Coordinates of C-alpha atoms in Angstrom, one line a residue:
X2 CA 214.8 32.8 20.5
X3 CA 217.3 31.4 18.2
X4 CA 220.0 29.0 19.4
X5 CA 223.2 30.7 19.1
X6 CA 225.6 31.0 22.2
X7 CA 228.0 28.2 23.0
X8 CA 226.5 26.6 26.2
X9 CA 229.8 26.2 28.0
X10 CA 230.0 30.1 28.1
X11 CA 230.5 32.4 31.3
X12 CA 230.3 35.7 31.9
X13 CA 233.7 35.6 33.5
X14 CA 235.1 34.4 29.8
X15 CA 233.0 36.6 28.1
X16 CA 234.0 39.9 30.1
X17 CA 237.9 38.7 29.9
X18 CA 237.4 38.4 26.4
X19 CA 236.3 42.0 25.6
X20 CA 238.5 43.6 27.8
X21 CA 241.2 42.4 26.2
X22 CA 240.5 43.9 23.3
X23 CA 242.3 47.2 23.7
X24 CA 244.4 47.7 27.4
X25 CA 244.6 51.1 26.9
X26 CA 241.3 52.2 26.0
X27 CA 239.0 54.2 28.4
X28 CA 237.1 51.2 30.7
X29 CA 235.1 53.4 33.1
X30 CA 234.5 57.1 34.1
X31 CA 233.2 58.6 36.8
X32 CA 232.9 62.5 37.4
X33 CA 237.0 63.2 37.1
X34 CA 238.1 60.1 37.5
X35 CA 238.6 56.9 35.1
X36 CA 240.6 54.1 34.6
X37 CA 241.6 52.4 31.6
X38 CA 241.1 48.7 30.7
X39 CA 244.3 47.1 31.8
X40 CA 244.3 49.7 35.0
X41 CA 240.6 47.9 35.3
X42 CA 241.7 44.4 35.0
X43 CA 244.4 44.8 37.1
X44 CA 242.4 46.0 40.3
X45 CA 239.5 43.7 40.1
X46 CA 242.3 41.0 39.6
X47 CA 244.4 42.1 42.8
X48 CA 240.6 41.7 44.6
X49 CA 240.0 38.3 43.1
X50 CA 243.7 37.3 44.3
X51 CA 242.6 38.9 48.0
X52 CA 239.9 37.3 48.2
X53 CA 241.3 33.8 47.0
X54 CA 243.9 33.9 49.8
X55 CA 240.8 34.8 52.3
X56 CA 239.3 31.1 51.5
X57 CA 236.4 33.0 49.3
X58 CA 236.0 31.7 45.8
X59 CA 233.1 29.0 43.9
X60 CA 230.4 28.7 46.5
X61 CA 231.0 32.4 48.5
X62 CA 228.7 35.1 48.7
X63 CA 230.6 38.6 48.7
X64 CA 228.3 41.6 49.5
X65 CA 229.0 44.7 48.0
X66 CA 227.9 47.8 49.8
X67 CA 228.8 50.4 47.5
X68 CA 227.2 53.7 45.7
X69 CA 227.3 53.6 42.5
X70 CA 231.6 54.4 41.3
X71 CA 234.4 53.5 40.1
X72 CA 234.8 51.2 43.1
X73 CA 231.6 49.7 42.6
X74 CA 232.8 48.3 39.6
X75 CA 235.8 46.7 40.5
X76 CA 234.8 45.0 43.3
X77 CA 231.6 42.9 41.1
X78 CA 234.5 42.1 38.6
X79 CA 236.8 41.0 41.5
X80 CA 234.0 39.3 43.1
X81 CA 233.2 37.4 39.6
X82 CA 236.9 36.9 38.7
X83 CA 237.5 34.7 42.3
X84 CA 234.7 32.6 41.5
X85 CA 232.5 33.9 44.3
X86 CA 229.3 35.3 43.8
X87 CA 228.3 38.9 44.8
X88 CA 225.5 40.3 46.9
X89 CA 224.5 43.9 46.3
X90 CA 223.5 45.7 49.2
X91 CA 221.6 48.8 48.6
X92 CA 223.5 52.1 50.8
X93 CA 220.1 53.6 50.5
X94 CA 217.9 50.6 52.4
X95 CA 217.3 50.2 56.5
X96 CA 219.8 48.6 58.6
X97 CA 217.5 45.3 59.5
X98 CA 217.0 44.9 55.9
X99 CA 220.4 44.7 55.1
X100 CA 221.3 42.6 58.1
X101 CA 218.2 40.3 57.3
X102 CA 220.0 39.7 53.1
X103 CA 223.6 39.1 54.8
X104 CA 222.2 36.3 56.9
X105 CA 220.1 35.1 54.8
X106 CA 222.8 35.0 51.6
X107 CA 225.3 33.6 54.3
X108 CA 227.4 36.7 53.5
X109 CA 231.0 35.8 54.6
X110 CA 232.8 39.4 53.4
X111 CA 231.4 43.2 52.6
X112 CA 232.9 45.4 50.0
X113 CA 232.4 48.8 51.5
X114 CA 234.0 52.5 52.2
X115 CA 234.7 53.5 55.5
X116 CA 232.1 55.9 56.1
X117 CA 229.4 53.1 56.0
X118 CA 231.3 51.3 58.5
X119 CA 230.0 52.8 61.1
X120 CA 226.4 52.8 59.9
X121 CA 226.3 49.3 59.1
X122 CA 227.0 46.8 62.2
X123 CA 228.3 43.8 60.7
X124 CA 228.4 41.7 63.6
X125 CA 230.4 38.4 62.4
X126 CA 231.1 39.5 58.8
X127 CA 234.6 40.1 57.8
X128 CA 235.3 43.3 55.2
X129 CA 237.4 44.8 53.0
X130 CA 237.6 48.5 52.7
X131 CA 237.1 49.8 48.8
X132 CA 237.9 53.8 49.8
X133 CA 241.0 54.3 47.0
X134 CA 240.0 50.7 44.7
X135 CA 239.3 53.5 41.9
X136 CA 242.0 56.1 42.2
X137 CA 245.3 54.8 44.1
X138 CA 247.5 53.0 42.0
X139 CA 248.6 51.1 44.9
X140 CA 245.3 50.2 46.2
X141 CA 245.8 46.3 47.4
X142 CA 249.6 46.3 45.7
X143 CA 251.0 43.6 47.2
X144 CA 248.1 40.7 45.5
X145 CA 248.6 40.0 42.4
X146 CA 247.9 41.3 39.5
X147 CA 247.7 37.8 37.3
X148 CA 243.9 36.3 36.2
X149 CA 243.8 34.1 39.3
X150 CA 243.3 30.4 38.9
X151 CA 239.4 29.4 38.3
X152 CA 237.5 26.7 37.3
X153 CA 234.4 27.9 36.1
X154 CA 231.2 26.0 34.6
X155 CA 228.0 28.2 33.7
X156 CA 226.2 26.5 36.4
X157 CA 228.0 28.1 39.0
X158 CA 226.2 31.2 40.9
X159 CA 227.7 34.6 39.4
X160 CA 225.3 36.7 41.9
X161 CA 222.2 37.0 44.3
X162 CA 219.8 40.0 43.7
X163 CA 217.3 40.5 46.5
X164 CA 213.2 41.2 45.5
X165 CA 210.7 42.1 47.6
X166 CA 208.7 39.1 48.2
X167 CA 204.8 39.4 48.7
X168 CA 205.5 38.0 52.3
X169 CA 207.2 41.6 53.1
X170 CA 210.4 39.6 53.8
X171 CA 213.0 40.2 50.5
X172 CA 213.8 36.9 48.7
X173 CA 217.0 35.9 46.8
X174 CA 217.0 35.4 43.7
X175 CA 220.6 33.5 42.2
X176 CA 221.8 33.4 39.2
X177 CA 224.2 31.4 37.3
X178 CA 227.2 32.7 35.3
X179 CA 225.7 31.0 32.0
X180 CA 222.8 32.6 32.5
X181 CA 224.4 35.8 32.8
X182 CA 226.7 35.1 30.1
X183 CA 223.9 34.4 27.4
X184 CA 222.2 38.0 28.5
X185 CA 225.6 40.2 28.3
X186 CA 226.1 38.2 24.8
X187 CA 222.8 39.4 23.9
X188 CA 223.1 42.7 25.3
X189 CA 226.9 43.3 23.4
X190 CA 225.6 42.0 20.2
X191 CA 222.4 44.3 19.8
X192 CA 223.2 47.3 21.8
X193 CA 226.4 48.0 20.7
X194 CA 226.6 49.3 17.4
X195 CA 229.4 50.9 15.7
X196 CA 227.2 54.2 16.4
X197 CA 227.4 53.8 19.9
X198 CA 230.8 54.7 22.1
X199 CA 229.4 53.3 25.8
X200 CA 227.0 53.5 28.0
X201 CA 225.8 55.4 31.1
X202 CA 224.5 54.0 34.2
X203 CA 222.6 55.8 36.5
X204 CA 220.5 52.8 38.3
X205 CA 222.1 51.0 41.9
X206 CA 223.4 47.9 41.3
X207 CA 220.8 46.3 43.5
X208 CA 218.2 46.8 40.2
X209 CA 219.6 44.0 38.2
X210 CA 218.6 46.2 34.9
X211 CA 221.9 48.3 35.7
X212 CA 223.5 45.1 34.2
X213 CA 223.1 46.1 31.0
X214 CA 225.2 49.7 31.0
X215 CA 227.5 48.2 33.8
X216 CA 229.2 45.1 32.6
X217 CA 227.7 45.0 28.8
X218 CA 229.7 47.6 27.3
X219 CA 233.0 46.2 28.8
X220 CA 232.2 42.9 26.4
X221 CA 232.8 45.2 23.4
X222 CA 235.8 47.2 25.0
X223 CA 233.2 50.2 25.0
X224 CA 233.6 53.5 28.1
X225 CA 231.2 52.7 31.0
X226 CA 230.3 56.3 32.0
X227 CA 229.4 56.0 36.3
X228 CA 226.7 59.4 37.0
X229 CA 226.9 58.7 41.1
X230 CA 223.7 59.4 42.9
X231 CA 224.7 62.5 44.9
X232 CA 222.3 65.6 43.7
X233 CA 221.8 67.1 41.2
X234 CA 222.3 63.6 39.3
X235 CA 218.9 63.5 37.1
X236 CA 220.4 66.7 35.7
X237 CA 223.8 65.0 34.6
X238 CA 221.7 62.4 32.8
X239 CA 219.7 64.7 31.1
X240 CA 222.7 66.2 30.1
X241 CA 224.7 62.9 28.8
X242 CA 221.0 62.7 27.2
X243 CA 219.9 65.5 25.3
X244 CA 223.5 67.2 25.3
X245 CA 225.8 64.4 24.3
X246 CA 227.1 64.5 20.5
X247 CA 228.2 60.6 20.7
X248 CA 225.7 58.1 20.5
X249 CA 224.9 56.5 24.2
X250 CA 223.0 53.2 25.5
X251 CA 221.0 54.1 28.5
X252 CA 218.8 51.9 30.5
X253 CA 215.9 53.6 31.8
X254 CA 212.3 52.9 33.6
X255 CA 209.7 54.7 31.9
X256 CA 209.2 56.6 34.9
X257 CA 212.7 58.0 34.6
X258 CA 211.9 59.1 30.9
X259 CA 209.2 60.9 32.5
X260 CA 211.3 62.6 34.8
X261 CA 213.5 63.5 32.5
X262 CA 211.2 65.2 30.2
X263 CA 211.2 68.3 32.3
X264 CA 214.8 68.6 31.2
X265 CA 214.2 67.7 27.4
X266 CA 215.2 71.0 25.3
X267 CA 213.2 72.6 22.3
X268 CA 215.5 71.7 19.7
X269 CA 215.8 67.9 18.7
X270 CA 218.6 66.0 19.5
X271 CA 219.8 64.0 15.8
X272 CA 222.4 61.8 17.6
X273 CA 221.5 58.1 17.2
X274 CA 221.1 57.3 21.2
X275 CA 220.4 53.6 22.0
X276 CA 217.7 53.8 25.2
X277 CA 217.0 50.6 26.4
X278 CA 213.8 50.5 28.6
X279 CA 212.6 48.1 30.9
X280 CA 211.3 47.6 34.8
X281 CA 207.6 48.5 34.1
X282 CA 204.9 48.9 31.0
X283 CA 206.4 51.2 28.1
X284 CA 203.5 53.4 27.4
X285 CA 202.9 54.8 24.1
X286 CA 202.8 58.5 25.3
X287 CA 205.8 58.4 26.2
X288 CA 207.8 56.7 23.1
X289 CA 205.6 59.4 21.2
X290 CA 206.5 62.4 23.0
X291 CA 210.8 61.3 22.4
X292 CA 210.6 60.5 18.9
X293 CA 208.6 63.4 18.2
X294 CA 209.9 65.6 20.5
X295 CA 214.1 65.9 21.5
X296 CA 215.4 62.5 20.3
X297 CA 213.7 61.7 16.6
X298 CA 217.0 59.4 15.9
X299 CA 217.1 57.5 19.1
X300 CA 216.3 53.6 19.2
X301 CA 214.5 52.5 22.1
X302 CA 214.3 49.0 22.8
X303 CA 211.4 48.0 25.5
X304 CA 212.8 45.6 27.3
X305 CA 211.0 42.9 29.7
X306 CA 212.4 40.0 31.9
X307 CA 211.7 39.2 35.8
X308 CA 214.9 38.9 37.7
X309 CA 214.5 35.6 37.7
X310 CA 214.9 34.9 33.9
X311 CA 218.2 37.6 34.2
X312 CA 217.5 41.2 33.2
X313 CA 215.5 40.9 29.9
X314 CA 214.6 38.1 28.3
X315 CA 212.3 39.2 25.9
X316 CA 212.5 42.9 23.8
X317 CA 210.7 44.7 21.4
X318 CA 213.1 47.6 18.8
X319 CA 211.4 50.6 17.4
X320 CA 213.5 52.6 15.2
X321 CA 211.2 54.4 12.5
X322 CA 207.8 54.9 14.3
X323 CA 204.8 53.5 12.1
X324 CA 201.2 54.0 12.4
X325 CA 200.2 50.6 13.9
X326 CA 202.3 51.2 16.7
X327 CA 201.6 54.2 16.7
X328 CA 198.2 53.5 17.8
X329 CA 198.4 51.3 20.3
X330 CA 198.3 51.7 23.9
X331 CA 201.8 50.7 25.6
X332 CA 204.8 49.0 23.1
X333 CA 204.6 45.5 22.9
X334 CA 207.6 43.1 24.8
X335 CA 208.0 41.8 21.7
X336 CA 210.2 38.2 20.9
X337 CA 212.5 36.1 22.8
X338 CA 216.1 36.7 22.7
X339 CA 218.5 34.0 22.0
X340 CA 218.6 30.7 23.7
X341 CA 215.3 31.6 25.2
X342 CA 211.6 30.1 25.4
X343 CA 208.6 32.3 26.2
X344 CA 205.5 30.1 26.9
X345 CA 201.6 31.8 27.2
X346 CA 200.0 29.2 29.6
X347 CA 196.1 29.0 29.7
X348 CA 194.0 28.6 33.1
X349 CA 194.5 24.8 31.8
X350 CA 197.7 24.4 31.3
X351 CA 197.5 24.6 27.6
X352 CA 199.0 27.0 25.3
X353 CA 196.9 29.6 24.5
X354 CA 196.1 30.7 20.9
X355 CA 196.9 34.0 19.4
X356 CA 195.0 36.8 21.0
X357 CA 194.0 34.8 24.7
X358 CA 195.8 36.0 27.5
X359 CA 197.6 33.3 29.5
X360 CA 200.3 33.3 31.7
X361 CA 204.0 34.0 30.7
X362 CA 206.2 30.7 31.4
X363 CA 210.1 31.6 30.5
X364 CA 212.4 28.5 29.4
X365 CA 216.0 28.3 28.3
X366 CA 219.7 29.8 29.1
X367 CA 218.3 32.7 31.8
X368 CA 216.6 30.7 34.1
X369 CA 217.5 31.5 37.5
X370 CA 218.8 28.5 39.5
X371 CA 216.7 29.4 42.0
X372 CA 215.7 31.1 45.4
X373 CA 218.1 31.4 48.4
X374 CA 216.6 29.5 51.3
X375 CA 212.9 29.0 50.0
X376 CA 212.6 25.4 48.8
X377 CA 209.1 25.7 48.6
X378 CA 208.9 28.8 46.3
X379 CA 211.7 27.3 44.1
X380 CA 209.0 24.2 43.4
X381 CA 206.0 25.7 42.6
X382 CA 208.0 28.5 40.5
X383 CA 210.7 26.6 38.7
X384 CA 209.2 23.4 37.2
X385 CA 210.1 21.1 34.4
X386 CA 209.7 22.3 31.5
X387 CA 206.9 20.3 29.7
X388 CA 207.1 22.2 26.2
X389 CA 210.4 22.0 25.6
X390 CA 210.8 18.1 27.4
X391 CA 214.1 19.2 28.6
X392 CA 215.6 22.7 31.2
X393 CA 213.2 23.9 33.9
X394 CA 210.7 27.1 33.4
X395 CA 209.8 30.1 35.8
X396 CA 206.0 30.4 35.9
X397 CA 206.5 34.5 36.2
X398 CA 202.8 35.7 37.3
X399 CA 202.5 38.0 34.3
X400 CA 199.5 38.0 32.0
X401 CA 200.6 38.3 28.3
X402 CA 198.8 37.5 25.3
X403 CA 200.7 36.6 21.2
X404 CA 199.4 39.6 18.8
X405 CA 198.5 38.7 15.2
X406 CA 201.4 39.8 14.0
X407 CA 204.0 37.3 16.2
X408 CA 204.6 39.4 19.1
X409 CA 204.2 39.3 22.8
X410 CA 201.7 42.1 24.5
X411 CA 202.0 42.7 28.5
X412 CA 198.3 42.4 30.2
X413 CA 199.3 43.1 33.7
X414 CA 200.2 40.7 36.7
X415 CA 198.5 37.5 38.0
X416 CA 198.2 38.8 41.4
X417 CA 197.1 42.6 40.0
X418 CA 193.5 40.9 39.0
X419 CA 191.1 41.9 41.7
X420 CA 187.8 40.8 42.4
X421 CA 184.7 43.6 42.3
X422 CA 181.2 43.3 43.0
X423 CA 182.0 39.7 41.8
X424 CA 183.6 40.8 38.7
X425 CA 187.3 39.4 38.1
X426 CA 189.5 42.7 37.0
X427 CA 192.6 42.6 35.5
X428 CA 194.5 46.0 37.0
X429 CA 196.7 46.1 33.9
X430 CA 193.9 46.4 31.6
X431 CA 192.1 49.2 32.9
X432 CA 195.8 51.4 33.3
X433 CA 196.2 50.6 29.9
X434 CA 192.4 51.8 28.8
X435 CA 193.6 55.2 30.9
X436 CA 196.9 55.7 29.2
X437 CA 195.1 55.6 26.0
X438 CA 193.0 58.4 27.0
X439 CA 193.5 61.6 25.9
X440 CA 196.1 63.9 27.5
X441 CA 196.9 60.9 30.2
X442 CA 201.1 60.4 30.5
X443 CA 200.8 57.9 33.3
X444 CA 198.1 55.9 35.0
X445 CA 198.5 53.7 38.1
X446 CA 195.1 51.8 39.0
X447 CA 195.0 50.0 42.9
X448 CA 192.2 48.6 45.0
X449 CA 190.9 51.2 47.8
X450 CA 188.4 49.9 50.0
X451 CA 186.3 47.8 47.7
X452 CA 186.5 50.7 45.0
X453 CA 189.4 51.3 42.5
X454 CA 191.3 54.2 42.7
X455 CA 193.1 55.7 39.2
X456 CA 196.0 58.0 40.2
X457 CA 196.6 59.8 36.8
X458 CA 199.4 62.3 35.6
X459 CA 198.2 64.3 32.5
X460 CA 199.5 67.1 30.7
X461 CA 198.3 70.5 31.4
X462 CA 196.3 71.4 34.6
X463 CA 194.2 69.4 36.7
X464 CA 190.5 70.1 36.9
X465 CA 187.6 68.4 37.4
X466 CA 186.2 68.5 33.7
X467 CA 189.2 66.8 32.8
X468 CA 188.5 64.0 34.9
X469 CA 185.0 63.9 33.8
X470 CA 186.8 63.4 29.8
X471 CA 188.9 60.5 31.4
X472 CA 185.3 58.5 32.8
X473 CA 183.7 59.5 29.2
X474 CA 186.1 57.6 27.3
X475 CA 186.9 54.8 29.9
X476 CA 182.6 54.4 29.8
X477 CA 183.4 54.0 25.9
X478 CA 186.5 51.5 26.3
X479 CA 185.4 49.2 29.4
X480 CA 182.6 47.5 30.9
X481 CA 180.8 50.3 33.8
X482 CA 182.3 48.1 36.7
X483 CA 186.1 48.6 35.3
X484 CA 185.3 52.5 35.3
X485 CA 187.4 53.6 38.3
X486 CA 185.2 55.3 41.3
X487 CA 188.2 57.7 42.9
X488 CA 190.0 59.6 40.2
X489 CA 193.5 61.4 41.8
X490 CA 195.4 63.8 39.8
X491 CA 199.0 64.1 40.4
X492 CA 201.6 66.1 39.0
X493 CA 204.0 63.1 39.0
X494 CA 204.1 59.0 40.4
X495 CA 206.0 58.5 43.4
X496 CA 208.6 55.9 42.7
X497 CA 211.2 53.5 44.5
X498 CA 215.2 53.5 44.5
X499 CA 215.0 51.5 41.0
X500 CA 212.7 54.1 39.9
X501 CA 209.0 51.8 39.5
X502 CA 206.0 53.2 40.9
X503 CA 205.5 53.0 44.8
X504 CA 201.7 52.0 44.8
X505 CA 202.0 51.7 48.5
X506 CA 203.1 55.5 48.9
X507 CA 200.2 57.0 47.1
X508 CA 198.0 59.2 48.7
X509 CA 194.5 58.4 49.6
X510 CA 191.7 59.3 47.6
X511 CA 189.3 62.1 49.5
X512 CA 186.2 63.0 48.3
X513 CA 187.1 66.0 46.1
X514 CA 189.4 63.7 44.8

């Protein structure tokens, strides 16, 4: 992507910058309560201050333990604005997994609320109780309320996100406050139109995606609108959604546009929504079924990026739907965004021509510094990069290949190809063969016992014949060893807290199956 933001920047500066812009404007909402921009700055600087005079600043890990709310969001700007870096610990996760991040990240302080004090023992961790951060005025009162005293360089660590690794143990991933920076810039400058008034999160803060409707909008002195995740919740964002006469960013997973497709009313929506999606493969289906269905004037963005390269790093817009998109299977990942390098790698380290499929190498301003603790990992996934004879790259494990017409296509992950009777078989590419089959909304292909195994969610009812429409037009689309033996038909994908498929919670295939 093009070269454009200063590289001294931080998100610190950035952030300070747009909430400057207007004190008294509406910063954040959640249910009842909200705060206003100054009312904002001055909490999360009262917890910068706090945490200053605790010895935490450049080089501190902070975890926050928080649902998503008001107080959520002051303690990651307080975190940032002392120079530590924070930690989000999901409420939702098990204990050990939890303890296993804070010893890992060398967690010296938790952000919590007292009712998860007792559910969380924190042997040897200090913390600081958030209960009234977003509705008592005097909450921490006697820190002040100044910008505390920082010196900041975008190389410093802004926070660590937690994956799951392959080894079952959760890795740390830590990015730097320039990294960080050069996304929110991107983020503020494409997302936020004059058409949009802010943004809505409804993803925990431990899915770094969340970034985008959570600190974003506050770089352009937009409202950050909080839904917390108590019930009922996927109901208030259909609501903001499909109700809302004010144009909204959202960041969503397709699985949640799925889900929220139950909710989408008869009559069409006209308001000019901004829905961001990322986290997993944008089907066409789906795009399809919005802009022809309840939100014709929306413009989705499909959004891709590993954690590693910092939320997205590469996007694709569509705003007026046109037939070449149209017939295509999923929407393409598109281009680079600024200050970034996308590289398709070959099986010999060459750079694959148009059309090939190769692996996706990321350079430039989102590289992650690294992994917490796995020296290893961090050398045979961050290298030098060779292409660009200056930075380092993340090798990221997903198959891509450059379309004709200067765009990126996803195939499917390096560690999703399987090996069958002898044949190598890319996952990716038979899901994608399914979701272009008629009446398919979402297909999920895994390995069962030497046999693959399509779970598919179509419209209508499930029968038998229809499975026997889906092997016809696979038999027309793929080689007879790609054609799935175990067809499961579910009414909807079960999914994890960030809302991707759980492959490892679906349900065997039986015979009838």
């Amino acid at each position: 992507g093009a070269e454009v933001a200063p590289a001294e920047e931080t998100a610190v500066g950035l952030l300070a910058r747009g909430m400057a812009m207007d004190p008294e404007a509406t910063a954040a909402r959640c249910g009842e309560m909200q705060l206003s921009y100054a009312q904002l700055e001055a909490r999360a600087n009262r917890l910068a201050n706090y945490l200053q005079e605790a010895g935490l600043g450049l080089g501190s890990r902070v975890g926050i333990y928080l649902e998503t709310s008001l107080e959520q969001l002051v303690a990651v700007l307080g975190v940032l604005k002392s120079g530590a870096s924070y930690v989000p610990l999901d409420v939702g996760s098990p204990v050990p997994r939890v303890q296993k991040m804070l010893a890992d990240g060398q967690v010296e302080l938790v952000l919590l609320c007292s009712p998860d004090l007792e559910r969380l023992p924190l042997g040897g961790v200090d913390v600081l109780l958030m209960d009234e951060a977003g509705s008592a005025a005097d909450w921490l009162s006697e820190f002040d309320e100044s910008v505390p005293e920082l010196e900041l360089g975008p190389e410093a660590e802004a926070y660590v996100l937690y994956t799951s690794g392959s080894t079952g143990e959760p890795k740390g991933v830590r990015v730097s406050q320039g990294g960080l920076a050069n996304y929110l810039e991107h983020a503020a400058r494409h997302y936020f139109d004059q058409a949009i008034t802010g943004a809505v999160v409804s993803t925990p803060l431990c899915f770094d995606a969340t970034l985008t409707t959570l600190l974003a909008p506050l770089c352009r002195g937009r409202t950050v609108e909080l839904i917390d995740p108590g019930e009922g919740w996927l109901e208030r964002l259909a609501q903001r959604l499909f109700e809302s006469d004010q144009g909204l960013l959202f960041k969503l997973t397709p699985a949640h546009l799925d889900a929220l497709a139950a909710d989408a009313p008869s009559e069409p929506n006209p308001v000019r929504h901004r829905l961001v999606v990322g986290g997993e493969q944008f089907g066409m289906e789906r795009l399809l079924a919005y802009k022809r269905g309840a939100l014709p004037a929306a413009r989705f963005v499909n959004e891709y990026g590993p954690t590693e390269t910092v939320v997205g790093c590469s996007v694709y817009e569509v705003d007026e739907l046109d037939q070449q998109l149209a017939s295509r299977a999923a929407v393409p990942i598109g281009l680079p965004i600024a200050n970034t390098r996308l590289y398709v790698v070959g099986a010999d380290g060459g750079l694959s021509p148009v059309g090939s499929v190769g692996e996706l190498y990321i350079g430039g301003a989102g590289v992650a510094l690294g992994y917490v603790n796995r020296e290893e990992l961090n050398q045979s996934r961050f290298v030098a990069d060779p292409y660009a004879g200056e930075g380092r790259i993340y090798r990221t494990g997903d198959r891509v290949r450059w379309l004709s017409d200067g765009v990126l296509e996803y195939v499917g992950r390096r560690d999703d190809q399987v090996k069958l009777r002898g044949y190598r078989v890319e996952l990716g590419e038979v899901e994608s063969a399914l979701r272009a089959c008629d009446g398919v909304r979402e297909a999920v292909v895994v390995l069962r016992e030497g046999r693959l195994a399509a779970y598919v969610v179509g419209q209508g009812e499930a029968s038998p014949s229809r499975v026997e429409g889906y092997r016809r037009e696979l038999g027309e689309r793929l080689p007879e060893y790609m054609v799935p033996a175990f067809f499961v038909q579910l009414e909807s994908l079960p999914l994890t807290a960030n809302g991707k498929v759980d492959r490892a919670a679906l349900p065997a295939p039986d015979g009838s199956a």
